Coordinates of N, CA and C in Angstrom, one line a residue:
Chain A
G1 N 104.6 113.1 108.2 CA 106.1 113.5 108.2 C 106.3 111.9 109.0
A2 N 107.8 111.7 108.9 CA 108.8 110.6 109.0 C 107.9 109.6 110.7
V3 N 107.6 108.5 110.0 CA 107.8 107.6 111.4 C 108.3 106.5 111.5
V4 N 108.7 106.3 112.7 CA 109.8 104.9 113.3 C 108.4 104.6 114.2
S5 N 108.9 103.7 113.4 CA 107.9 102.5 114.7 C 109.3 101.4 115.5
Q6 N 108.5 100.6 116.9 CA 109.7 99.6 117.3 C 108.7 98.9 117.7
H7 N 109.3 97.9 117.7 CA 108.4 96.7 118.2 C 108.8 95.6 119.0
P8 N 109.5 95.0 120.2 CA 108.2 95.3 120.8 C 108.3 96.9 121.6
S9 N 107.5 97.4 122.7 CA 107.6 98.9 123.2 C 108.2 98.0 124.4
W10 N 108.2 97.1 124.7 CA 108.5 96.7 126.1 C 108.7 94.7 125.8
V11 N 109.6 94.6 126.8 CA 109.7 93.1 126.7 C 110.7 92.9 128.1
I12 N 110.2 91.3 128.8 CA 110.8 91.0 129.9 C 111.1 89.7 129.9
C13 N 112.8 89.2 130.2 CA 113.1 87.7 129.8 C 113.9 87.2 130.7
K14 N 113.8 85.9 130.6 CA 114.7 85.5 131.3 C 116.1 85.5 131.2
S15 N 117.2 85.6 132.0 CA 118.4 85.4 131.9 C 119.0 84.5 131.0
G16 N 119.8 84.5 130.0 CA 120.4 83.2 128.6 C 119.5 83.3 127.8
T17 N 118.3 84.1 127.8 CA 117.4 84.0 126.4 C 117.7 85.1 125.5
S18 N 117.5 85.3 124.3 CA 118.2 85.9 123.5 C 116.9 86.7 123.1
V19 N 116.7 88.3 122.8 CA 115.7 89.1 122.6 C 115.6 90.0 120.9
K20 N 114.7 90.1 119.9 CA 114.9 90.2 118.8 C 114.0 91.8 119.2
I21 N 114.5 93.0 118.7 CA 114.0 94.1 118.4 C 113.9 94.6 117.4
E22 N 112.9 95.4 116.9 CA 112.1 95.5 115.3 C 112.4 96.8 115.0
C23 N 113.0 97.2 114.3 CA 113.1 99.2 113.9 C 112.0 98.9 112.7
R24 N 111.4 100.0 112.3 CA 110.7 99.8 110.7 C 110.4 101.8 110.9
S25 N 111.0 102.0 109.8 CA 110.6 103.0 108.9 C 108.9 103.2 108.1
L26 N 108.3 103.5 108.8 CA 107.2 103.1 108.2 C 106.6 104.2 106.9
D27 N 107.0 105.0 106.8 CA 106.9 106.1 105.6 C 107.8 106.5 104.3
F28 N 109.1 105.9 105.0 CA 110.6 106.3 104.2 C 111.4 105.3 103.9
Q29 N 112.1 105.2 103.8 CA 113.2 104.2 102.8 C 114.4 104.8 103.6
A30 N 115.4 104.0 104.4 CA 115.8 104.2 105.2 C 117.0 103.2 105.0
T31 N 118.2 104.0 104.3 CA 119.7 103.4 104.0 C 120.2 103.1 105.6
T32 N 120.2 104.2 106.6 CA 120.9 103.9 107.5 C 120.0 103.8 108.5
M33 N 120.4 103.5 109.7 CA 119.7 103.4 110.9 C 120.9 103.5 112.0
F34 N 120.0 104.0 113.2 CA 120.8 103.8 114.6 C 120.3 103.5 115.6
W35 N 121.3 102.8 116.6 CA 121.0 102.3 117.3 C 121.4 102.5 118.9
Y36 N 120.7 103.4 120.0 CA 121.5 103.7 121.1 C 120.7 102.8 122.5
R37 N 121.3 103.2 123.3 CA 120.7 102.3 124.4 C 120.5 104.2 125.4
Q38 N 119.8 104.0 126.3 CA 119.6 104.8 127.6 C 119.5 104.3 129.0
F39 N 120.0 104.7 129.6 CA 119.9 104.4 131.3 C 119.1 105.3 131.7
P40 N 118.3 104.6 133.1 CA 117.9 105.8 133.4 C 118.7 107.4 133.9
K41 N 117.5 108.3 133.6 CA 118.3 109.7 133.7 C 119.7 109.8 133.4
Q42 N 120.1 109.4 131.9 CA 121.0 109.2 131.5 C 120.9 109.3 129.9
S43 N 122.2 110.0 129.0 CA 121.9 110.0 127.9 C 121.4 109.3 126.7
L44 N 121.5 109.4 125.7 CA 121.3 108.7 124.8 C 122.7 107.8 124.2
M45 N 123.3 106.8 124.5 CA 124.8 106.4 123.8 C 124.8 105.7 122.9
L46 N 125.5 106.0 121.5 CA 124.7 104.9 120.2 C 125.9 103.5 120.4
M47 N 124.7 102.8 120.0 CA 125.8 101.6 120.2 C 125.9 101.2 118.8
A48 N 125.4 101.4 117.3 CA 126.0 100.9 116.6 C 125.2 101.9 115.1
T49 N 126.0 101.8 113.7 CA 124.8 102.3 112.6 C 124.9 100.9 112.1
S50 N 123.6 101.0 111.6 CA 123.2 100.0 110.9 C 123.1 100.7 109.4
N51 N 123.3 100.0 108.2 CA 123.7 100.3 107.0 C 123.3 98.7 105.9
E52 N 121.8 99.4 105.4 CA 121.0 98.6 104.5 C 122.2 97.6 103.4
G53 N 122.0 96.3 103.8 CA 122.9 95.4 102.8 C 124.2 95.1 103.1
S54 N 125.0 96.0 104.5 CA 126.3 95.9 105.0 C 126.3 95.3 106.4
K55 N 127.5 94.9 106.4 CA 127.7 94.8 108.3 C 127.5 96.5 109.2
A56 N 127.4 96.2 110.4 CA 127.0 97.1 111.4 C 128.2 97.7 111.6
T57 N 128.1 99.3 111.8 CA 129.8 99.5 112.5 C 129.2 99.7 113.9
Y58 N 130.4 99.3 114.6 CA 130.1 99.6 116.0 C 131.0 100.0 117.0
E59 N 130.0 101.0 118.3 CA 130.8 102.2 118.8 C 131.7 101.0 119.8
Q60 N 133.0 101.8 119.8 CA 134.4 101.3 120.3 C 133.4 100.7 122.1
G61 N 133.1 99.9 122.6 CA 133.2 99.1 123.4 C 132.0 98.3 123.5
V62 N 130.5 97.9 122.3 CA 130.3 97.3 122.3 C 130.4 96.2 121.6
E63 N 129.3 94.8 122.4 CA 129.8 93.5 122.1 C 129.1 93.5 121.1
K64 N 130.3 93.2 119.4 CA 129.4 92.7 118.0 C 128.6 90.9 118.7
D65 N 129.1 90.1 119.0 CA 128.6 89.5 119.3 C 127.4 89.3 120.5
K66 N 127.3 90.0 121.1 CA 126.4 90.7 122.2 C 124.6 90.7 121.1
F67 N 125.0 92.4 120.8 CA 124.1 92.6 119.6 C 124.3 92.7 118.5
L68 N 123.4 92.1 118.1 CA 123.6 91.3 116.8 C 122.7 92.1 115.6
I69 N 122.9 92.9 114.6 CA 122.3 93.8 114.4 C 122.1 93.6 112.9
N70 N 120.9 93.6 112.4 CA 120.7 93.3 111.0 C 119.8 94.5 110.2
H71 N 120.1 94.9 109.0 CA 119.4 95.7 108.5 C 119.3 95.3 106.6
A72 N 118.3 94.4 107.0 CA 118.5 93.5 105.5 C 117.3 94.2 104.2
S73 N 116.1 95.2 105.2 CA 115.9 96.1 104.0 C 115.7 97.3 104.2
L74 N 115.1 98.2 103.2 CA 115.2 100.0 103.5 C 114.1 100.4 104.5
T75 N 113.2 99.6 105.3 CA 112.7 99.6 106.2 C 112.8 98.9 107.6
L76 N 113.7 98.6 107.7 CA 113.6 97.5 108.8 C 114.9 97.4 109.5
S77 N 115.5 97.1 110.1 CA 116.8 97.1 111.2 C 116.1 96.2 112.5
T78 N 116.5 95.3 112.9 CA 116.4 94.4 114.0 C 117.9 94.1 114.7
L79 N 118.1 94.2 116.3 CA 118.5 94.4 116.8 C 118.3 93.0 118.1
T80 N 119.5 92.2 118.0 CA 119.0 90.9 118.8 C 120.0 91.2 120.0
V81 N 119.3 90.9 120.9 CA 120.4 91.4 122.4 C 120.5 89.2 122.6
T82 N 121.5 88.9 122.3 CA 121.8 87.6 122.5 C 122.1 87.4 124.5
S83 N 121.8 85.8 124.4 CA 122.5 85.5 126.0 C 122.2 86.9 127.0
A84 N 120.6 87.4 126.7 CA 120.3 88.3 128.0 C 121.0 88.0 129.3
H85 N 121.7 89.2 129.9 CA 121.6 89.4 131.5 C 121.0 90.8 131.8
P86 N 121.1 90.2 133.3 CA 120.1 91.5 133.5 C 121.1 93.1 133.8
E87 N 122.2 92.8 133.5 CA 123.1 94.2 133.1 C 122.6 94.8 131.7
D88 N 122.0 93.6 131.1 CA 121.2 94.4 129.4 C 120.5 95.2 129.6
S89 N 119.6 95.0 130.8 CA 117.9 95.8 130.8 C 118.7 97.2 130.6
S90 N 117.4 97.7 129.7 CA 117.8 99.0 129.5 C 116.7 99.9 128.8
F91 N 116.8 100.7 128.3 CA 115.8 101.2 127.5 C 116.6 101.5 125.7
Y92 N 116.3 100.3 124.8 CA 116.7 100.5 123.0 C 115.7 101.8 122.7
I93 N 116.9 102.1 121.8 CA 115.7 103.3 121.0 C 116.5 103.2 119.4
C94 N 116.0 103.2 118.2 CA 116.5 103.3 117.4 C 116.3 104.3 116.5
S95 N 116.7 104.5 115.2 CA 116.7 105.8 114.6 C 116.8 105.6 113.1
A96 N 115.9 106.1 112.4 CA 116.6 106.1 111.1 C 117.0 107.7 110.3
R97 N 117.5 107.6 109.2 CA 117.9 108.4 108.4 C 117.1 108.6 107.5
G98 N 116.7 109.9 107.3 CA 115.6 110.3 106.3 C 115.6 111.6 106.0
R99 N 115.2 112.2 105.1 CA 115.1 113.5 104.0 C 116.4 114.2 104.4
L100 N 117.0 114.7 103.6 CA 117.9 116.6 104.5 C 118.3 115.9 105.9
D101 N 119.0 115.0 106.1 CA 119.9 113.8 106.9 C 119.2 114.0 107.8
T102 N 118.4 114.3 108.1 CA 117.5 114.4 109.3 C 117.0 112.6 110.2
Q103 N 117.3 112.2 111.3 CA 117.3 111.5 112.1 C 115.8 111.3 112.8
Y104 N 115.4 110.2 112.5 CA 114.1 110.4 112.8 C 113.5 109.2 114.1
F105 N 113.3 109.4 115.0 CA 113.3 108.2 116.3 C 112.2 107.1 116.1
G106 N 112.2 106.1 116.8 CA 111.5 105.4 117.2 C 111.1 105.7 119.0
P107 N 110.4 105.0 119.4 CA 109.2 105.1 121.1 C 110.2 104.9 121.8
G108 N 111.2 103.9 121.4 CA 112.0 103.0 122.0 C 111.6 101.5 123.1
T109 N 112.2 101.0 123.1 CA 112.2 99.3 123.6 C 112.5 99.2 125.0
R110 N 111.8 98.9 126.2 CA 112.3 98.9 127.6 C 112.7 97.6 127.6
L111 N 113.7 97.0 128.2 CA 113.9 95.5 128.0 C 114.4 95.4 129.7
T112 N 114.0 94.0 129.6 CA 114.1 94.1 131.5 C 114.3 92.5 131.4
V113 N 115.4 92.3 132.5 CA 116.2 90.2 131.9 C 115.6 90.1 133.4
L114 N 115.3 89.4 134.0 CA 115.0 88.5 134.9 C 116.2 87.6 135.7
Chain B
G1 N 138.0 114.2 122.6 CA 136.4 114.0 122.1 C 135.2 114.6 121.8
N2 N 134.4 114.2 121.6 CA 132.6 115.6 121.6 C 132.1 114.8 122.5
S3 N 131.4 116.3 123.7 CA 130.6 116.0 124.4 C 129.4 117.0 124.2
V4 N 128.6 116.9 125.2 CA 127.8 117.3 125.4 C 127.2 117.8 126.9
T5 N 127.1 119.0 127.2 CA 126.4 119.0 128.7 C 125.3 119.6 129.1
Q6 N 124.3 119.1 129.7 CA 123.1 120.0 129.8 C 122.7 120.5 131.3
M7 N 122.3 121.6 131.7 CA 121.6 121.4 133.0 C 121.5 120.3 133.5
E8 N 121.6 120.2 134.9 CA 120.8 119.5 135.5 C 119.3 119.6 135.6
G9 N 118.3 118.3 135.5 CA 117.0 119.0 136.2 C 116.7 118.4 137.2
P10 N 115.6 117.9 137.6 CA 114.4 118.3 137.0 C 113.9 120.3 136.9
V11 N 114.0 120.6 135.2 CA 113.3 121.9 136.0 C 111.6 122.0 136.3
T12 N 111.4 122.4 137.2 CA 109.8 122.8 137.4 C 109.4 124.2 137.2
L13 N 108.3 124.6 136.5 CA 107.6 126.3 136.5 C 106.6 125.9 136.5
S14 N 105.6 127.5 136.5 CA 104.5 127.7 136.0 C 104.3 128.4 135.0
E15 N 103.0 127.8 134.8 CA 102.9 128.3 133.0 C 103.0 129.8 133.1
E16 N 103.5 130.4 131.8 CA 103.5 131.1 131.7 C 105.0 131.8 131.9
A17 N 105.2 131.2 132.9 CA 107.1 131.5 133.0 C 107.7 131.4 132.1
F18 N 109.1 131.7 132.1 CA 110.5 132.3 130.9 C 111.0 130.7 131.3
L19 N 111.8 130.0 130.4 CA 112.3 129.0 130.5 C 114.1 128.8 129.7
T20 N 115.0 128.4 130.4 CA 116.3 128.6 130.0 C 116.8 127.0 129.9
I21 N 116.8 126.3 129.5 CA 117.9 125.4 129.5 C 119.4 125.3 128.8
N22 N 120.2 125.4 129.8 CA 121.7 125.4 129.3 C 122.4 124.2 128.4
C23 N 123.2 124.3 127.8 CA 123.8 123.5 126.7 C 125.2 123.8 126.7
T24 N 126.3 123.3 127.1 CA 127.4 123.5 126.6 C 128.4 122.6 125.9
Y25 N 129.0 122.6 124.7 CA 129.5 121.2 123.9 C 131.3 121.1 124.0
T26 N 131.7 120.6 123.7 CA 133.1 120.4 123.5 C 132.8 119.1 121.8
A27 N 133.6 119.9 121.2 CA 133.8 118.9 119.6 C 135.0 119.3 119.2
T28 N 135.7 118.5 118.1 CA 137.2 118.5 118.1 C 136.5 119.0 116.3
G29 N 135.2 119.3 116.0 CA 135.7 120.2 114.3 C 134.2 121.3 114.6
Y30 N 133.6 121.2 113.5 CA 132.5 121.9 113.1 C 131.3 121.6 113.0
P31 N 130.7 121.5 115.0 CA 128.9 120.3 114.6 C 127.9 121.4 114.2
S32 N 127.2 120.6 113.6 CA 125.9 121.4 113.6 C 125.0 121.4 115.7
L33 N 124.2 121.8 116.0 CA 123.8 121.7 116.9 C 122.3 121.5 116.8
F34 N 121.5 120.9 117.6 CA 120.0 120.5 117.7 C 119.5 120.3 119.2
W35 N 118.2 120.8 119.3 CA 117.5 120.3 120.6 C 116.7 119.6 120.1
Y36 N 116.4 118.6 120.9 CA 115.6 117.2 120.5 C 114.6 117.4 121.4
V37 N 113.0 116.8 122.0 CA 112.1 116.6 122.6 C 111.6 115.7 122.6
Q38 N 111.3 115.3 123.6 CA 110.3 113.8 123.8 C 109.7 113.6 125.2
Y39 N 108.5 113.9 124.1 CA 107.1 113.8 125.2 C 106.8 112.3 126.0
P40 N 105.9 112.3 126.7 CA 106.1 110.7 127.3 C 105.4 109.6 126.7
G41 N 105.6 108.8 126.5 CA 105.6 107.4 125.7 C 106.1 107.6 124.0
E42 N 106.8 109.0 124.0 CA 106.9 109.2 122.6 C 108.2 108.9 122.1
G43 N 108.8 108.9 121.1 CA 110.5 108.9 120.8 C 110.8 110.2 120.6
L44 N 112.2 110.7 120.6 CA 112.5 112.0 120.0 C 111.7 113.0 119.1
Q45 N 111.9 113.6 119.4 CA 111.4 114.9 117.6 C 112.5 115.7 117.8
L46 N 112.3 115.9 116.7 CA 113.5 117.3 116.3 C 112.9 118.6 116.5
L47 N 113.4 119.4 117.5 CA 112.6 120.3 117.9 C 113.4 121.9 117.1
L48 N 114.7 121.7 117.1 CA 115.0 122.7 116.4 C 116.9 122.5 115.7
K49 N 117.3 123.1 114.9 CA 119.0 123.1 114.6 C 119.5 124.4 114.3
A50 N 120.8 124.0 114.3 CA 121.7 125.5 113.9 C 122.7 124.9 113.4
T51 N 123.1 125.3 111.9 CA 124.3 124.9 111.7 C 125.8 125.1 111.7
K52 N 125.7 126.8 112.0 CA 126.9 127.3 112.1 C 126.4 128.6 113.3
A53 N 127.7 129.0 113.2 CA 128.0 130.0 114.6 C 126.6 130.8 114.0
D54 N 126.2 131.5 115.1 CA 125.3 132.4 115.1 C 124.0 132.5 114.9
D55 N 124.0 131.5 114.4 CA 123.0 130.6 114.0 C 121.3 130.8 114.6
K56 N 120.7 131.2 114.5 CA 119.1 131.2 115.6 C 118.0 129.7 115.1
G57 N 118.5 128.9 116.1 CA 117.0 128.2 115.5 C 115.8 128.1 116.2
S58 N 114.8 127.9 115.8 CA 113.5 128.6 116.3 C 112.5 127.8 115.8
N59 N 111.5 127.3 116.8 CA 110.3 126.4 116.3 C 109.5 126.7 117.4
K60 N 107.8 126.4 117.8 CA 106.9 126.4 118.8 C 107.5 127.4 119.9
G61 N 107.6 128.8 119.4 CA 108.1 129.3 120.5 C 109.4 129.6 120.7
F62 N 110.0 128.4 120.8 CA 111.7 128.2 121.7 C 112.6 128.4 120.4
E63 N 113.6 128.7 120.8 CA 115.0 129.3 120.1 C 115.6 128.9 121.1
A64 N 117.1 129.1 120.6 CA 118.3 128.7 120.3 C 119.5 129.0 120.0
T65 N 120.5 130.1 120.3 CA 121.4 130.3 119.2 C 123.0 129.9 119.6
Y66 N 123.5 129.4 118.2 CA 124.8 129.0 118.4 C 126.1 130.1 118.3
R67 N 126.5 129.9 120.0 CA 127.5 130.9 120.5 C 128.8 130.3 120.1
K68 N 129.4 129.7 119.4 CA 130.8 129.4 119.4 C 131.7 130.4 120.0
E69 N 131.7 131.3 120.3 CA 132.8 131.5 121.4 C 132.7 131.1 123.0
T70 N 131.3 130.8 123.3 CA 131.3 130.3 124.8 C 130.7 128.6 124.7
T71 N 130.8 127.9 123.1 CA 130.6 126.7 122.9 C 129.2 126.3 123.4
S72 N 128.2 127.2 123.2 CA 127.4 126.8 123.9 C 125.9 126.8 123.4
F73 N 124.7 126.5 123.4 CA 123.2 126.4 122.6 C 122.2 126.5 123.5
H74 N 122.3 127.3 124.3 CA 120.9 127.5 125.6 C 119.5 127.1 124.7
L75 N 118.9 126.6 125.4 CA 117.2 126.5 124.9 C 116.4 127.3 125.8
E76 N 115.4 128.5 125.1 CA 114.9 129.1 125.8 C 113.3 129.6 125.0
K77 N 112.8 129.7 125.9 CA 111.3 129.8 125.4 C 110.7 130.7 126.6
G78 N 110.0 132.2 126.2 CA 109.5 133.0 127.0 C 108.2 132.8 127.6
S79 N 107.5 131.8 127.5 CA 106.6 131.7 127.9 C 106.2 130.2 128.0
V80 N 106.2 129.2 129.0 CA 105.6 127.6 128.7 C 104.6 127.9 129.0
Q81 N 104.0 126.7 128.5 CA 102.7 126.0 128.3 C 102.9 124.4 129.2
V82 N 101.7 124.4 129.3 CA 101.9 122.6 130.4 C 102.0 121.6 129.2
S83 N 101.2 121.8 128.2 CA 102.3 121.1 126.8 C 103.5 121.0 126.9
D84 N 104.6 121.8 127.4 CA 105.4 121.7 126.6 C 106.6 120.5 127.8
S85 N 105.8 120.5 128.7 CA 106.8 119.1 129.7 C 106.3 117.8 129.1
A86 N 107.8 118.0 129.1 CA 108.6 116.7 128.6 C 110.4 117.0 128.6
V87 N 110.9 115.8 128.1 CA 112.5 116.1 128.7 C 112.9 116.7 127.2
Y88 N 114.4 117.3 127.3 CA 115.1 117.7 126.2 C 116.8 117.8 126.0
F89 N 116.7 117.5 124.7 CA 117.9 116.8 125.0 C 118.8 117.7 123.9
C90 N 119.9 118.1 124.0 CA 120.6 118.6 123.5 C 121.3 117.7 122.9
A91 N 122.0 118.1 121.6 CA 122.6 116.9 121.1 C 123.7 118.1 119.7
L92 N 124.5 117.0 119.1 CA 126.2 117.9 118.3 C 125.7 116.5 117.4
K93 N 126.6 117.1 115.9 CA 126.6 116.1 115.2 C 127.5 117.1 114.2
L94 N 128.7 116.3 113.6 CA 129.8 116.8 113.1 C 129.0 116.7 111.6
D95 N 129.6 117.8 110.5 CA 129.1 117.2 109.3 C 130.5 117.3 108.5
A96 N 131.5 117.2 108.8 CA 133.2 117.0 107.8 C 133.8 115.9 108.5
G97 N 133.7 114.6 107.9 CA 135.1 114.2 107.8 C 134.9 113.3 109.5
G98 N 135.7 112.4 109.6 CA 136.7 112.2 111.1 C 135.3 110.7 111.1
T99 N 135.6 110.2 112.0 CA 135.3 108.8 112.6 C 133.9 109.1 113.4
S100 N 133.5 110.5 113.4 CA 132.3 110.4 114.2 C 131.5 111.0 113.0
Y101 N 131.7 111.3 111.8 CA 131.0 111.9 110.9 C 129.3 111.3 110.9
G102 N 128.1 112.3 111.1 CA 127.1 112.0 110.9 C 126.6 111.5 112.6
K103 N 127.2 110.9 113.2 CA 126.6 110.5 114.7 C 126.6 111.7 115.0
L104 N 124.9 111.3 116.1 CA 124.6 112.2 117.1 C 125.1 112.0 118.4
T105 N 126.0 113.0 119.3 CA 126.3 113.1 120.5 C 125.0 114.0 121.1
F106 N 124.4 113.1 122.1 CA 123.7 113.9 123.2 C 123.9 113.8 124.6
G107 N 123.4 115.2 125.3 CA 123.2 115.4 126.5 C 122.7 114.3 127.3
Q108 N 122.7 114.8 128.5 CA 121.9 113.8 129.6 C 120.4 113.8 129.7
G109 N 120.2 114.7 129.0 CA 118.7 115.3 128.7 C 118.0 116.1 130.5
T110 N 117.2 116.6 130.1 CA 116.4 117.7 131.3 C 115.2 117.5 130.9
I111 N 114.5 117.3 132.6 CA 113.3 117.4 132.0 C 112.5 118.5 132.5
L112 N 111.5 118.9 132.2 CA 110.7 119.4 132.8 C 109.2 119.6 132.5
T113 N 109.0 120.1 133.7 CA 107.7 119.8 134.1 C 106.8 121.5 134.1
V114 N 106.1 121.8 133.3 CA 105.3 122.8 133.6 C 103.9 122.4 134.4
H115 N 103.8 123.9 135.3 CA 102.3 123.2 136.8 C 101.5 124.9 136.0
P116 N 100.1 124.0 135.5 CA 98.9 125.3 135.8 C 99.0 126.3 136.6

């Protein structure tokens, strides 16, 4: 079946630093990937839609300059949290759109900003 | 706007008990409806889906019927197992036009724990 990986699975960083999270579709090509954020005991909130070779489309209220998204190939999208602060601590999940418009989800990345 | 509301958890059941997790939705168009499951340490997996009113999605003993008149998509299973312990998410996706096209809107998730 379609597999999506994320790296790292968890990361701790100091306030003010930048963190990059990778999302890879391992056995299929994905022209579209999605980035979500999940707070404890809350739903997944879509942050942005990432399209290969073009700029990402951000949801209302999501800061483009803070959450940089790059989708440079059909199997890789990256999310960079710039100048991270404690309020950015969260669980970040990506998904990749595969065959029949099905979304396949990665296992998530836990970010803790000290 | 579009939204999904799930019954609050956690839900704790004994093995072989009957499961219902309620889900209702609000949508501006004609959504497809989904149930995703997230096992500990894993990503969300599609459990079942229904694309139009009165459709029934089913998989692994779980089923849900798309009820347009009550805007609901309740998840049911007749006899749960310990291995069903997971977080369950109800979601919708608009399939026709608008700025929400193709995007999934999730409920808050319901934690299910099944004891032997």
